[in-house]
mmCIF file of C-alpha atoms in Angstrom:
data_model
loop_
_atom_site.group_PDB
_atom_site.id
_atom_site.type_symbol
_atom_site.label_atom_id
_atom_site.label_comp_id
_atom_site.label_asym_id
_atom_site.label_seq_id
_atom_site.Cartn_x
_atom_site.Cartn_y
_atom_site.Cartn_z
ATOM 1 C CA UNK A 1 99.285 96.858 105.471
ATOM 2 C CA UNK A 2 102.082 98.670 105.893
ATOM 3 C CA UNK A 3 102.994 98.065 101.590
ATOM 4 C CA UNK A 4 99.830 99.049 100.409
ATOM 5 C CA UNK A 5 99.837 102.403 102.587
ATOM 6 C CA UNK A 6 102.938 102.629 100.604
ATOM 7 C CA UNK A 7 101.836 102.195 97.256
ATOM 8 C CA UNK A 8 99.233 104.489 98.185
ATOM 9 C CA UNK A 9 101.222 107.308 99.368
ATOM 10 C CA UNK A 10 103.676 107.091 96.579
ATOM 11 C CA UNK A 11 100.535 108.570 94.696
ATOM 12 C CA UNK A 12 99.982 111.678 96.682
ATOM 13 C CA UNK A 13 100.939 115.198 95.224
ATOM 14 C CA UNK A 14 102.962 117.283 97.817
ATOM 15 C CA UNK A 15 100.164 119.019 98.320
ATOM 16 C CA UNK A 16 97.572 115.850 99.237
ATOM 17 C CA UNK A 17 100.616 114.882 101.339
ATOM 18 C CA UNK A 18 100.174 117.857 103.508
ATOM 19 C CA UNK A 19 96.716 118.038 103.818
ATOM 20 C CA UNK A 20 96.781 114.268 104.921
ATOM 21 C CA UNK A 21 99.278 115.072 107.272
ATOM 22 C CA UNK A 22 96.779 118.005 108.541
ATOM 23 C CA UNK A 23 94.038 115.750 108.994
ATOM 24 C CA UNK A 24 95.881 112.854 110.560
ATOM 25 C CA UNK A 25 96.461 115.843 113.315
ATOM 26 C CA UNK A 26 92.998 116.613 114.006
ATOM 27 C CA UNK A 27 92.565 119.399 112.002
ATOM 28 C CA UNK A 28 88.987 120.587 110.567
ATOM 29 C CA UNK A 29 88.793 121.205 106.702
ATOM 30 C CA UNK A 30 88.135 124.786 107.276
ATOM 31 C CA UNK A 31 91.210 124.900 109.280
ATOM 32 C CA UNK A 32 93.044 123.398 106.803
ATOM 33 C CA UNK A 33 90.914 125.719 104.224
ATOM 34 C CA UNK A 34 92.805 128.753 106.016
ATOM 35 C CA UNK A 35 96.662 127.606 106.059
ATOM 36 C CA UNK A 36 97.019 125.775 102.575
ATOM 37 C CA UNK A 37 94.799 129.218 101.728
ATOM 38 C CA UNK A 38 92.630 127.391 99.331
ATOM 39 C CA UNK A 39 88.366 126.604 100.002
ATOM 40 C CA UNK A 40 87.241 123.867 102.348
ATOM 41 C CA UNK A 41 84.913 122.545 99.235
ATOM 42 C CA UNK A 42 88.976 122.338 97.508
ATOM 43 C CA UNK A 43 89.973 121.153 100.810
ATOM 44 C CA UNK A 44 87.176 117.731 100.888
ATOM 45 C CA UNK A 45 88.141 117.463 96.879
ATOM 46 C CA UNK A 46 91.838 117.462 98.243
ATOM 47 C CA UNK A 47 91.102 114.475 100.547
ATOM 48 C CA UNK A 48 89.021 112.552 98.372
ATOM 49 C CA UNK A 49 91.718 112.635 95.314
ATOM 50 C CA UNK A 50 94.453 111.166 98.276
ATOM 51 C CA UNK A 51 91.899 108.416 98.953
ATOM 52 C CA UNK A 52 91.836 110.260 102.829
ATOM 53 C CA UNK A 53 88.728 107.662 104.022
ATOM 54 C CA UNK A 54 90.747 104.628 103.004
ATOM 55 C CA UNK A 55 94.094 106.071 104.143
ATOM 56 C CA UNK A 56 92.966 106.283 107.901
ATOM 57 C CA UNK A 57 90.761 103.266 107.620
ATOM 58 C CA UNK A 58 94.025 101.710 107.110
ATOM 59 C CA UNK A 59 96.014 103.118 109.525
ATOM 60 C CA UNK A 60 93.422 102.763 112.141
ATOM 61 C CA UNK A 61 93.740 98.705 111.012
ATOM 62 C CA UNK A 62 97.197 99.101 111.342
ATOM 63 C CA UNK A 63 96.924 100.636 114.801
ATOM 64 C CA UNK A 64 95.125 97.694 115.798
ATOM 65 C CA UNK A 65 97.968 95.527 114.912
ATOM 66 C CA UNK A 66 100.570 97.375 116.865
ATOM 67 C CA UNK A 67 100.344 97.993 120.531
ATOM 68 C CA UNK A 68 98.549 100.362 121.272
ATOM 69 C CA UNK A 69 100.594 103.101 118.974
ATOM 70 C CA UNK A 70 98.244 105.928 117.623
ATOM 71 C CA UNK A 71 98.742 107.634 114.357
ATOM 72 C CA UNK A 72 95.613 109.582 114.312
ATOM 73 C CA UNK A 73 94.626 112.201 116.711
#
């Protein structure tokens, strides 16, 4: 699990890095929107290019393996 995230990740831009980090936190799009200062349509576009729905599909697999630690808020 933990080697794929990783080949994953090593894909991400600085700036997909950051917005993944925002949404592992909790935050909305539009709140993200605001603080990278960018749209929320560039925001979801953001995501999608970092492969966001398969990134915390697989952390939330890898949660399950672990006990009990959370990643995602």
């Amino acid at each position: 699990v933990l080697t794929l995230l990783d080949a994953v990740s090593s894909r991400w831009t600085p700036r997909q890095a950051t917005g993944l980090l925002m949404a592992m936190a909790g935050l909305r799009q539009q709140d993200m929107a605001e603080r990278l200062e960018i749209s929320q349509p560039a925001v979801s576009k953001l995501l999608a290019a970092a492969h966001w729905d398969a990134t915390r599909a697989l952390l939330a697999r890898y949660e399950t393996l672990v006990s009990g630690r959370s990643f995602l808020s």
